[in-house]
C-alpha cells in the first residue's frame, strides 16, 4: 500500500476524544482563553460520574426517594440529587463558571461573584437527570445543559439566567442508555461522542450530525390526547391515515435523540394537566432546540420559535414541537 493510500485509510479512522476535540476547536479561535473548554470538560467529567452511578443504580440502592432508608439504616440519596451535586461540584471547581441554575434548585446558585477583571464569564443551566422516573424500570435517562455568557449588567443572578435561547453559547445533552452518548453544539453544527467505558473517554463518532427529513414518525404522550388543543388533535388524527409510527419513552432526551437520529417530530403540547406544557424552557426546551436547529431541524413552542421566547421565570414551562423541518412545518400548519 502506498503512503498516500495509507493516509486516506487512517484519516476516517482517527480517534478523537472530547478533550482533544475541544482543544483543537480552541486552537482555531486565537482569542480563546480556554475557559469555555474547561466548562465543557467539567460537564463531560460529571457525565462520566453520573453514567457510572446509573449503571450501578440497582446495586447501590440509590433508586427511590430522598429521605428513605436502606437496609443498613443509612439514608438513601435519589439519583437526581447525586447527579445535581456531581454537576455542581465539577462546575464549581472551574473558575470560568459564575452561576449555575438547575431543575433541582429553586434559585440559581452563585458559585462566585464576578469581580471586575476576574474571568468568570459563564452561566450553566441544567436538568441533571431528565426522565429519572424511568430509572426504576431501567429505562434511558439523560442530562441536559445550556451555557450562556454571564450578564454582568444584570441586577442579580436570576437576571443573568433569564436570557433567550438565541443567546446560548453552547448546549447539549447526555443520554445514559445502552451506551452513554454526549451530543453538543457550540453553534457550528452538532457533534456526537460516545463514552468508551473501558478507557473512560468520550470519543467523537460524528462531527456533523444532520437530522433526516421525511421520516413518518411522531413522539408524544397520546394519553393526554383529549385535552390537547384542537390543532394537535387534528394533526395526530391525520397521522393515523398516513402511515405514521409512534414512539414514546417519556424521557425527553431519549425521545428527542431518536428524532434527531431517525427524523420525525417530538411533541409536548399544552394539556389540562399542564396548560403551558410541562417541559422547562431554560434547561430542557432551549438547549434541545439549539441542538435541533444546528442539526438542520426546527423547534417551536407551538406559536413561536422556542429560542426567541424571552423567559420571565427560571422554571418557566413551554410547549414543544421539534424535529425534522418538514414535519414541524406540517404540525404548525395544523395549529
Ligand atoms: P423530569 O425533568 O421531572 O424528569 O420531567 C420531564 C420529563 C421529560 O423527560 C419527558 O418528556 C416528560 O417529562 C414526560 O412527561 P409525561 O409523563 O407527562 O409524558
Ligand atoms: Mg427533565
PDB file of N, CA and C in Angstrom, residues 167-264:
ATOM      1  N   UNK A 167     -29.342  33.328  22.776  1.00  0.00           N
ATOM      2  CA  UNK A 167     -28.091  33.819  23.372  1.00  0.00           C
ATOM      3  C   UNK A 167     -27.189  32.663  23.830  1.00  0.00           C
ATOM      4  N   UNK A 168     -27.654  31.426  23.697  1.00  0.00           N
ATOM      5  CA  UNK A 168     -26.840  30.308  24.181  1.00  0.00           C
ATOM      6  C   UNK A 168     -25.496  30.259  23.445  1.00  0.00           C
ATOM      7  N   UNK A 169     -24.444  29.982  24.222  1.00  0.00           N
ATOM      8  CA  UNK A 169     -23.101  29.846  23.656  1.00  0.00           C
ATOM      9  C   UNK A 169     -22.885  28.387  23.239  1.00  0.00           C
ATOM     10  N   UNK A 170     -23.457  27.519  24.012  1.00  0.00           N
ATOM     11  CA  UNK A 170     -23.357  26.076  23.722  1.00  0.00           C
ATOM     12  C   UNK A 170     -24.491  25.372  24.440  1.00  0.00           C
ATOM     13  N   UNK A 171     -24.790  24.168  24.001  1.00  0.00           N
ATOM     14  CA  UNK A 171     -25.849  23.389  24.643  1.00  0.00           C
ATOM     15  C   UNK A 171     -25.696  21.939  24.219  1.00  0.00           C
ATOM     16  N   UNK A 172     -26.358  21.076  24.957  1.00  0.00           N
ATOM     17  CA  UNK A 172     -26.305  19.678  24.564  1.00  0.00           C
ATOM     18  C   UNK A 172     -26.959  18.774  25.584  1.00  0.00           C
ATOM     19  N   UNK A 173     -26.767  17.490  25.383  1.00  0.00           N
ATOM     20  CA  UNK A 173     -27.340  16.522  26.308  1.00  0.00           C
ATOM     21  C   UNK A 173     -26.485  15.270  26.358  1.00  0.00           C
ATOM     22  N   UNK A 174     -26.694  14.518  27.422  1.00  0.00           N
ATOM     23  CA  UNK A 174     -26.051  13.214  27.559  1.00  0.00           C
ATOM     24  C   UNK A 174     -27.175  12.204  27.729  1.00  0.00           C
ATOM     25  N   UNK A 175     -27.155  11.147  26.937  1.00  0.00           N
ATOM     26  CA  UNK A 175     -28.156  10.082  27.075  1.00  0.00           C
ATOM     27  C   UNK A 175     -27.482   8.860  27.691  1.00  0.00           C
ATOM     28  N   UNK A 176     -27.996   8.463  28.874  1.00  0.00           N
ATOM     29  CA  UNK A 176     -27.464   7.264  29.540  1.00  0.00           C
ATOM     30  C   UNK A 176     -28.350   6.097  29.132  1.00  0.00           C
ATOM     31  N   UNK A 177     -28.004   5.453  28.033  1.00  0.00           N
ATOM     32  CA  UNK A 177     -28.770   4.317  27.521  1.00  0.00           C
ATOM     33  C   UNK A 177     -27.857   3.101  27.494  1.00  0.00           C
ATOM     34  N   UNK A 178     -28.070   2.186  26.542  1.00  0.00           N
ATOM     35  CA  UNK A 178     -27.161   1.043  26.422  1.00  0.00           C
ATOM     36  C   UNK A 178     -25.708   1.521  26.283  1.00  0.00           C
ATOM     37  N   UNK A 179     -25.505   2.663  25.610  1.00  0.00           N
ATOM     38  CA  UNK A 179     -24.213   3.341  25.700  1.00  0.00           C
ATOM     39  C   UNK A 179     -24.487   4.773  26.145  1.00  0.00           C
ATOM     40  N   UNK A 180     -23.438   5.464  26.569  1.00  0.00           N
ATOM     41  CA  UNK A 180     -23.602   6.848  27.014  1.00  0.00           C
ATOM     42  C   UNK A 180     -23.172   7.761  25.875  1.00  0.00           C
ATOM     43  N   UNK A 181     -24.103   8.586  25.419  1.00  0.00           N
ATOM     44  CA  UNK A 181     -23.867   9.414  24.238  1.00  0.00           C
ATOM     45  C   UNK A 181     -23.930  10.885  24.641  1.00  0.00           C
ATOM     46  N   UNK A 182     -22.941  11.661  24.232  1.00  0.00           N
ATOM     47  CA  UNK A 182     -22.956  13.100  24.503  1.00  0.00           C
ATOM     48  C   UNK A 182     -23.102  13.830  23.161  1.00  0.00           C
ATOM     49  N   UNK A 183     -24.141  14.637  23.049  1.00  0.00           N
ATOM     50  CA  UNK A 183     -24.406  15.380  21.812  1.00  0.00           C
ATOM     51  C   UNK A 183     -24.352  16.862  22.162  1.00  0.00           C
ATOM     52  N   UNK A 184     -23.586  17.639  21.402  1.00  0.00           N
ATOM     53  CA  UNK A 184     -23.466  19.060  21.766  1.00  0.00           C
ATOM     54  C   UNK A 184     -23.324  19.955  20.545  1.00  0.00           C
ATOM     55  N   UNK A 185     -23.588  21.240  20.788  1.00  0.00           N
ATOM     56  CA  UNK A 185     -23.345  22.241  19.746  1.00  0.00           C
ATOM     57  C   UNK A 185     -22.747  23.483  20.385  1.00  0.00           C
ATOM     58  N   UNK A 186     -21.851  24.118  19.647  1.00  0.00           N
ATOM     59  CA  UNK A 186     -21.364  25.438  20.065  1.00  0.00           C
ATOM     60  C   UNK A 186     -21.800  26.464  19.008  1.00  0.00           C
ATOM     61  N   UNK A 187     -22.789  26.073  18.203  1.00  0.00           N
ATOM     62  CA  UNK A 187     -23.269  26.964  17.158  1.00  0.00           C
ATOM     63  C   UNK A 187     -22.597  26.721  15.819  1.00  0.00           C
ATOM     64  N   UNK A 188     -21.772  25.671  15.756  1.00  0.00           N
ATOM     65  CA  UNK A 188     -21.126  25.293  14.490  1.00  0.00           C
ATOM     66  C   UNK A 188     -21.439  23.826  14.222  1.00  0.00           C
ATOM     67  N   UNK A 189     -22.706  23.524  13.969  1.00  0.00           N
ATOM     68  CA  UNK A 189     -23.111  22.144  13.739  1.00  0.00           C
ATOM     69  C   UNK A 189     -23.219  21.379  15.059  1.00  0.00           C
ATOM     70  N   UNK A 190     -23.479  20.090  14.919  1.00  0.00           N
ATOM     71  CA  UNK A 190     -23.706  19.240  16.096  1.00  0.00           C
ATOM     72  C   UNK A 190     -22.701  18.093  16.085  1.00  0.00           C
ATOM     73  N   UNK A 191     -22.089  17.856  17.223  1.00  0.00           N
ATOM     74  CA  UNK A 191     -21.116  16.762  17.336  1.00  0.00           C
ATOM     75  C   UNK A 191     -21.635  15.702  18.312  1.00  0.00           C
ATOM     76  N   UNK A 192     -21.318  14.465  18.005  1.00  0.00           N
ATOM     77  CA  UNK A 192     -21.779  13.361  18.868  1.00  0.00           C
ATOM     78  C   UNK A 192     -20.576  12.523  19.325  1.00  0.00           C
ATOM     79  N   UNK A 193     -20.523  12.265  20.635  1.00  0.00           N
ATOM     80  CA  UNK A 193     -19.448  11.475  21.240  1.00  0.00           C
ATOM     81  C   UNK A 193     -20.084  10.289  21.957  1.00  0.00           C
ATOM     82  N   UNK A 194     -19.374   9.168  21.972  1.00  0.00           N
ATOM     83  CA  UNK A 194     -19.852   8.004  22.720  1.00  0.00           C
ATOM     84  C   UNK A 194     -18.796   7.644  23.758  1.00  0.00           C
ATOM     85  N   UNK A 195     -19.247   7.372  24.973  1.00  0.00           N
ATOM     86  CA  UNK A 195     -18.315   7.031  26.052  1.00  0.00           C
ATOM     87  C   UNK A 195     -17.811   5.604  25.872  1.00  0.00           C
ATOM     88  N   UNK A 196     -16.478   5.464  25.797  1.00  0.00           N
ATOM     89  CA  UNK A 196     -15.893   4.122  25.831  1.00  0.00           C
ATOM     90  C   UNK A 196     -15.547   3.847  27.291  1.00  0.00           C
ATOM     91  N   UNK A 197     -16.364   3.045  27.980  1.00  0.00           N
ATOM     92  CA  UNK A 197     -16.148   2.882  29.424  1.00  0.00           C
ATOM     93  C   UNK A 197     -14.831   2.186  29.747  1.00  0.00           C
ATOM     94  N   UNK A 198     -14.280   1.441  28.772  1.00  0.00           N
ATOM     95  CA  UNK A 198     -13.043   0.717  29.082  1.00  0.00           C
ATOM     96  C   UNK A 198     -11.859   1.673  29.202  1.00  0.00           C
ATOM     97  N   UNK A 199     -11.928   2.837  28.553  1.00  0.00           N
ATOM     98  CA  UNK A 199     -10.831   3.802  28.700  1.00  0.00           C
ATOM     99  C   UNK A 199     -11.300   5.107  29.349  1.00  0.00           C
ATOM    100  N   UNK A 200     -12.595   5.192  29.638  1.00  0.00           N
ATOM    101  CA  UNK A 200     -13.120   6.379  30.338  1.00  0.00           C
ATOM    102  C   UNK A 200     -13.098   7.645  29.504  1.00  0.00           C
ATOM    103  N   UNK A 201     -13.220   7.513  28.189  1.00  0.00           N
ATOM    104  CA  UNK A 201     -13.168   8.698  27.315  1.00  0.00           C
ATOM    105  C   UNK A 201     -14.400   8.774  26.419  1.00  0.00           C
ATOM    106  N   UNK A 202     -14.897   9.999  26.212  1.00  0.00           N
ATOM    107  CA  UNK A 202     -15.916  10.225  25.188  1.00  0.00           C
ATOM    108  C   UNK A 202     -15.188  10.352  23.853  1.00  0.00           C
ATOM    109  N   UNK A 203     -15.534   9.515  22.881  1.00  0.00           N
ATOM    110  CA  UNK A 203     -14.868   9.538  21.576  1.00  0.00           C
ATOM    111  C   UNK A 203     -15.816  10.083  20.518  1.00  0.00           C
ATOM    112  N   UNK A 204     -15.263  10.917  19.652  1.00  0.00           N
ATOM    113  CA  UNK A 204     -16.064  11.530  18.588  1.00  0.00           C
ATOM    114  C   UNK A 204     -16.509  10.462  17.597  1.00  0.00           C
ATOM    115  N   UNK A 205     -17.826  10.364  17.364  1.00  0.00           N
ATOM    116  CA  UNK A 205     -18.316   9.407  16.358  1.00  0.00           C
ATOM    117  C   UNK A 205     -18.974  10.108  15.170  1.00  0.00           C
ATOM    118  N   UNK A 206     -19.357  11.388  15.351  1.00  0.00           N
ATOM    119  CA  UNK A 206     -19.956  12.115  14.233  1.00  0.00           C
ATOM    120  C   UNK A 206     -19.736  13.610  14.474  1.00  0.00           C
ATOM    121  N   UNK A 207     -18.993  14.266  13.575  1.00  0.00           N
ATOM    122  CA  UNK A 207     -18.718  15.691  13.810  1.00  0.00           C
ATOM    123  C   UNK A 207     -19.687  16.600  13.063  1.00  0.00           C
ATOM    124  N   UNK A 208     -20.695  16.012  12.411  1.00  0.00           N
ATOM    125  CA  UNK A 208     -21.696  16.848  11.731  1.00  0.00           C
ATOM    126  C   UNK A 208     -23.027  16.093  11.672  1.00  0.00           C
ATOM    127  N   UNK A 209     -23.690  16.029  12.821  1.00  0.00           N
ATOM    128  CA  UNK A 209     -24.974  15.315  12.884  1.00  0.00           C
ATOM    129  C   UNK A 209     -26.036  16.122  12.137  1.00  0.00           C
ATOM    130  N   UNK A 210     -26.756  15.480  11.229  1.00  0.00           N
ATOM    131  CA  UNK A 210     -27.847  16.139  10.495  1.00  0.00           C
ATOM    132  C   UNK A 210     -29.122  15.330  10.712  1.00  0.00           C
ATOM    133  N   UNK A 211     -30.228  16.003  10.993  1.00  0.00           N
ATOM    134  CA  UNK A 211     -31.487  15.287  11.197  1.00  0.00           C
ATOM    135  C   UNK A 211     -32.069  14.894   9.837  1.00  0.00           C
ATOM    136  N   UNK A 212     -32.464  13.629   9.659  1.00  0.00           N
ATOM    137  CA  UNK A 212     -33.096  13.246   8.390  1.00  0.00           C
ATOM    138  C   UNK A 212     -34.476  13.900   8.256  1.00  0.00           C
ATOM    139  N   UNK A 213     -34.880  14.154   7.027  1.00  0.00           N
ATOM    140  CA  UNK A 213     -36.202  14.731   6.789  1.00  0.00           C
ATOM    141  C   UNK A 213     -37.092  13.636   6.196  1.00  0.00           C
ATOM    142  N   UNK A 214     -38.386  13.766   6.354  1.00  0.00           N
ATOM    143  CA  UNK A 214     -39.295  12.872   5.650  1.00  0.00           C
ATOM    144  C   UNK A 214     -39.587  11.545   6.330  1.00  0.00           C
ATOM    145  N   UNK A 215     -39.198  11.372   7.613  1.00  0.00           N
ATOM    146  CA  UNK A 215     -39.495  10.124   8.310  1.00  0.00           C
ATOM    147  C   UNK A 215     -40.857  10.247   8.991  1.00  0.00           C
ATOM    148  N   UNK A 216     -41.768   9.344   8.666  1.00  0.00           N
ATOM    149  CA  UNK A 216     -43.145   9.463   9.174  1.00  0.00           C
ATOM    150  C   UNK A 216     -43.259   8.860  10.574  1.00  0.00           C
ATOM    151  N   UNK A 217     -42.873   9.665  11.555  1.00  0.00           N
ATOM    152  CA  UNK A 217     -42.880   9.169  12.930  1.00  0.00           C
ATOM    153  C   UNK A 217     -43.091  10.339  13.894  1.00  0.00           C
ATOM    154  N   UNK A 218     -43.860  10.101  14.956  1.00  0.00           N
ATOM    155  CA  UNK A 218     -44.036  11.155  15.962  1.00  0.00           C
ATOM    156  C   UNK A 218     -43.881  10.571  17.352  1.00  0.00           C
ATOM    157  N   UNK A 219     -43.530  11.465  18.296  1.00  0.00           N
ATOM    158  CA  UNK A 219     -43.300  11.051  19.674  1.00  0.00           C
ATOM    159  C   UNK A 219     -44.077  11.986  20.585  1.00  0.00           C
ATOM    160  N   UNK A 220     -45.089  11.454  21.253  1.00  0.00           N
ATOM    161  CA  UNK A 220     -45.930  12.281  22.132  1.00  0.00           C
ATOM    162  C   UNK A 220     -46.626  11.369  23.132  1.00  0.00           C
ATOM    163  N   UNK A 221     -46.984  11.905  24.306  1.00  0.00           N
ATOM    164  CA  UNK A 221     -47.778  11.124  25.250  1.00  0.00           C
ATOM    165  C   UNK A 221     -49.249  11.275  24.849  1.00  0.00           C
ATOM    166  N   UNK A 222     -49.713  10.307  24.052  1.00  0.00           N
ATOM    167  CA  UNK A 222     -51.058  10.407  23.479  1.00  0.00           C
ATOM    168  C   UNK A 222     -52.158  10.134  24.497  1.00  0.00           C
ATOM    169  N   UNK A 223     -51.775   9.758  25.707  1.00  0.00           N
ATOM    170  CA  UNK A 223     -52.785   9.547  26.755  1.00  0.00           C
ATOM    171  C   UNK A 223     -53.516  10.847  27.061  1.00  0.00           C
ATOM    172  N   UNK A 224     -52.854  11.997  26.770  1.00  0.00           N
ATOM    173  CA  UNK A 224     -53.483  13.295  27.050  1.00  0.00           C
ATOM    174  C   UNK A 224     -54.246  13.841  25.846  1.00  0.00           C
ATOM    175  N   UNK A 225     -54.389  13.030  24.805  1.00  0.00           N
ATOM    176  CA  UNK A 225     -54.940  13.496  23.524  1.00  0.00           C
ATOM    177  C   UNK A 225     -56.196  14.356  23.668  1.00  0.00           C
ATOM    178  N   UNK A 226     -57.151  13.880  24.469  1.00  0.00           N
ATOM    179  CA  UNK A 226     -58.443  14.581  24.545  1.00  0.00           C
ATOM    180  C   UNK A 226     -58.316  16.007  25.046  1.00  0.00           C
ATOM    181  N   UNK A 227     -57.253  16.303  25.816  1.00  0.00           N
ATOM    182  CA  UNK A 227     -57.135  17.675  26.332  1.00  0.00           C
ATOM    183  C   UNK A 227     -56.112  18.505  25.553  1.00  0.00           C
ATOM    184  N   UNK A 228     -55.540  17.964  24.461  1.00  0.00           N
ATOM    185  CA  UNK A 228     -54.663  18.787  23.620  1.00  0.00           C
ATOM    186  C   UNK A 228     -55.506  19.806  22.852  1.00  0.00           C
ATOM    187  N   UNK A 229     -54.945  20.984  22.520  1.00  0.00           N
ATOM    188  CA  UNK A 229     -55.667  21.920  21.648  1.00  0.00           C
ATOM    189  C   UNK A 229     -56.023  21.253  20.320  1.00  0.00           C
ATOM    190  N   UNK A 230     -57.068  21.763  19.691  1.00  0.00           N
ATOM    191  CA  UNK A 230     -57.649  21.124  18.513  1.00  0.00           C
ATOM    192  C   UNK A 230     -56.638  20.837  17.395  1.00  0.00           C
ATOM    193  N   UNK A 231     -55.739  21.786  17.123  1.00  0.00           N
ATOM    194  CA  UNK A 231     -54.765  21.627  16.037  1.00  0.00           C
ATOM    195  C   UNK A 231     -53.902  20.381  16.231  1.00  0.00           C
ATOM    196  N   UNK A 232     -53.436  20.153  17.448  1.00  0.00           N
ATOM    197  CA  UNK A 232     -52.622  18.959  17.729  1.00  0.00           C
ATOM    198  C   UNK A 232     -53.452  17.698  17.511  1.00  0.00           C
ATOM    199  N   UNK A 233     -54.721  17.744  17.975  1.00  0.00           N
ATOM    200  CA  UNK A 233     -55.591  16.567  17.820  1.00  0.00           C
ATOM    201  C   UNK A 233     -55.811  16.276  16.339  1.00  0.00           C
ATOM    202  N   UNK A 234     -56.003  17.319  15.554  1.00  0.00           N
ATOM    203  CA  UNK A 234     -56.213  17.118  14.112  1.00  0.00           C
ATOM    204  C   UNK A 234     -54.967  16.536  13.451  1.00  0.00           C
ATOM    205  N   UNK A 235     -53.782  17.060  13.828  1.00  0.00           N
ATOM    206  CA  UNK A 235     -52.539  16.529  13.256  1.00  0.00           C
ATOM    207  C   UNK A 235     -52.410  15.037  13.599  1.00  0.00           C
ATOM    208  N   UNK A 236     -52.649  14.700  14.876  1.00  0.00           N
ATOM    209  CA  UNK A 236     -52.475  13.304  15.293  1.00  0.00           C
ATOM    210  C   UNK A 236     -53.494  12.391  14.614  1.00  0.00           C
ATOM    211  N   UNK A 237     -54.691  12.915  14.387  1.00  0.00           N
ATOM    212  CA  UNK A 237     -55.699  12.132  13.657  1.00  0.00           C
ATOM    213  C   UNK A 237     -55.241  11.925  12.206  1.00  0.00           C
ATOM    214  N   UNK A 238     -54.690  12.981  11.601  1.00  0.00           N
ATOM    215  CA  UNK A 238     -54.211  12.915  10.213  1.00  0.00           C
ATOM    216  C   UNK A 238     -53.116  11.843  10.076  1.00  0.00           C
ATOM    217  N   UNK A 239     -52.230  11.753  11.093  1.00  0.00           N
ATOM    218  CA  UNK A 239     -51.131  10.762  11.002  1.00  0.00           C
ATOM    219  C   UNK A 239     -51.674   9.333  10.923  1.00  0.00           C
ATOM    220  N   UNK A 240     -52.840   9.115  11.545  1.00  0.00           N
ATOM    221  CA  UNK A 240     -53.424   7.752  11.564  1.00  0.00           C
ATOM    222  C   UNK A 240     -53.788   7.264  10.173  1.00  0.00           C
ATOM    223  N   UNK A 241     -54.001   8.199   9.251  1.00  0.00           N
ATOM    224  CA  UNK A 241     -54.404   7.821   7.893  1.00  0.00           C
ATOM    225  C   UNK A 241     -53.258   7.945   6.904  1.00  0.00           C
ATOM    226  N   UNK A 242     -52.049   8.199   7.427  1.00  0.00           N
ATOM    227  CA  UNK A 242     -50.942   8.466   6.519  1.00  0.00           C
ATOM    228  C   UNK A 242     -49.683   7.669   6.844  1.00  0.00           C
ATOM    229  N   UNK A 243     -49.870   6.509   7.411  1.00  0.00           N
ATOM    230  CA  UNK A 243     -48.761   5.563   7.558  1.00  0.00           C
ATOM    231  C   UNK A 243     -47.671   5.953   8.551  1.00  0.00           C
ATOM    232  N   UNK A 244     -48.034   6.650   9.625  1.00  0.00           N
ATOM    233  CA  UNK A 244     -47.042   7.055  10.630  1.00  0.00           C
ATOM    234  C   UNK A 244     -46.841   5.968  11.683  1.00  0.00           C
ATOM    235  N   UNK A 245     -45.661   6.013  12.338  1.00  0.00           N
ATOM    236  CA  UNK A 245     -45.479   5.182  13.529  1.00  0.00           C
ATOM    237  C   UNK A 245     -45.265   6.119  14.721  1.00  0.00           C
ATOM    238  N   UNK A 246     -45.450   5.575  15.919  1.00  0.00           N
ATOM    239  CA  UNK A 246     -45.322   6.388  17.126  1.00  0.00           C
ATOM    240  C   UNK A 246     -44.340   5.737  18.085  1.00  0.00           C
ATOM    241  N   UNK A 247     -43.474   6.544  18.726  1.00  0.00           N
ATOM    242  CA  UNK A 247     -42.543   6.052  19.748  1.00  0.00           C
ATOM    243  C   UNK A 247     -42.543   7.039  20.902  1.00  0.00           C
ATOM    244  N   UNK A 248     -42.604   6.554  22.141  1.00  0.00           N
ATOM    245  CA  UNK A 248     -42.547   7.469  23.282  1.00  0.00           C
ATOM    246  C   UNK A 248     -41.954   6.758  24.486  1.00  0.00           C
ATOM    247  N   UNK A 249     -40.802   7.280  24.943  1.00  0.00           N
ATOM    248  CA  UNK A 249     -40.132   6.718  26.122  1.00  0.00           C
ATOM    249  C   UNK A 249     -40.621   7.419  27.389  1.00  0.00           C
ATOM    250  N   UNK A 250     -40.819   8.751  27.290  1.00  0.00           N
ATOM    251  CA  UNK A 250     -41.170   9.510  28.492  1.00  0.00           C
ATOM    252  C   UNK A 250     -39.943  10.137  29.125  1.00  0.00           C
ATOM    253  N   UNK A 251     -38.807  10.070  28.421  1.00  0.00           N
ATOM    254  CA  UNK A 251     -37.596  10.823  28.789  1.00  0.00           C
ATOM    255  C   UNK A 251     -37.315  11.718  27.591  1.00  0.00           C
ATOM    256  N   UNK A 252     -37.393  13.018  27.787  1.00  0.00           N
ATOM    257  CA  UNK A 252     -37.235  13.919  26.646  1.00  0.00           C
ATOM    258  C   UNK A 252     -35.924  13.656  25.896  1.00  0.00           C
ATOM    259  N   UNK A 253     -34.841  13.456  26.646  1.00  0.00           N
ATOM    260  CA  UNK A 253     -33.540  13.233  25.992  1.00  0.00           C
ATOM    261  C   UNK A 253     -33.604  12.019  25.064  1.00  0.00           C
ATOM    262  N   UNK A 254     -34.187  10.927  25.540  1.00  0.00           N
ATOM    263  CA  UNK A 254     -34.248   9.704  24.723  1.00  0.00           C
ATOM    264  C   UNK A 254     -35.170   9.912  23.524  1.00  0.00           C
ATOM    265  N   UNK A 255     -36.305  10.568  23.745  1.00  0.00           N
ATOM    266  CA  UNK A 255     -37.255  10.760  22.648  1.00  0.00           C
ATOM    267  C   UNK A 255     -36.707  11.723  21.594  1.00  0.00           C
ATOM    268  N   UNK A 256     -36.075  12.803  22.039  1.00  0.00           N
ATOM    269  CA  UNK A 256     -35.536  13.770  21.071  1.00  0.00           C
ATOM    270  C   UNK A 256     -34.317  13.163  20.354  1.00  0.00           C
ATOM    271  N   UNK A 257     -33.517  12.384  21.083  1.00  0.00           N
ATOM    272  CA  UNK A 257     -32.349  11.755  20.431  1.00  0.00           C
ATOM    273  C   UNK A 257     -32.810  10.842  19.290  1.00  0.00           C
ATOM    274  N   UNK A 258     -33.873  10.105  19.540  1.00  0.00           N
ATOM    275  CA  UNK A 258     -34.393   9.230  18.479  1.00  0.00           C
ATOM    276  C   UNK A 258     -34.833  10.051  17.268  1.00  0.00           C
ATOM    277  N   UNK A 259     -35.535  11.145  17.530  1.00  0.00           N
ATOM    278  CA  UNK A 259     -35.982  12.006  16.427  1.00  0.00           C
ATOM    279  C   UNK A 259     -34.765  12.584  15.686  1.00  0.00           C
ATOM    280  N   UNK A 260     -33.739  12.973  16.443  1.00  0.00           N
ATOM    281  CA  UNK A 260     -32.534  13.537  15.810  1.00  0.00           C
ATOM    282  C   UNK A 260     -31.853  12.506  14.904  1.00  0.00           C
ATOM    283  N   UNK A 261     -31.827  11.262  15.352  1.00  0.00           N
ATOM    284  CA  UNK A 261     -31.151  10.211  14.576  1.00  0.00           C
ATOM    285  C   UNK A 261     -31.991   9.740  13.387  1.00  0.00           C
ATOM    286  N   UNK A 262     -33.308   9.614  13.593  1.00  0.00           N
ATOM    287  CA  UNK A 262     -34.164   8.980  12.573  1.00  0.00           C
ATOM    288  C   UNK A 262     -35.040   9.952  11.796  1.00  0.00           C
ATOM    289  N   UNK A 263     -35.287  11.125  12.391  1.00  0.00           N
ATOM    290  CA  UNK A 263     -36.232  12.069  11.794  1.00  0.00           C
ATOM    291  C   UNK A 263     -37.607  11.898  12.420  1.00  0.00           C
ATOM    292  N   UNK A 264     -38.520  12.824  12.077  1.00  0.00           N
ATOM    293  CA  UNK A 264     -39.858  12.806  12.678  1.00  0.00           C
ATOM    294  C   UNK A 264     -40.032  14.008  13.587  1.00  0.00           C
TER     295      UNK A 264
END
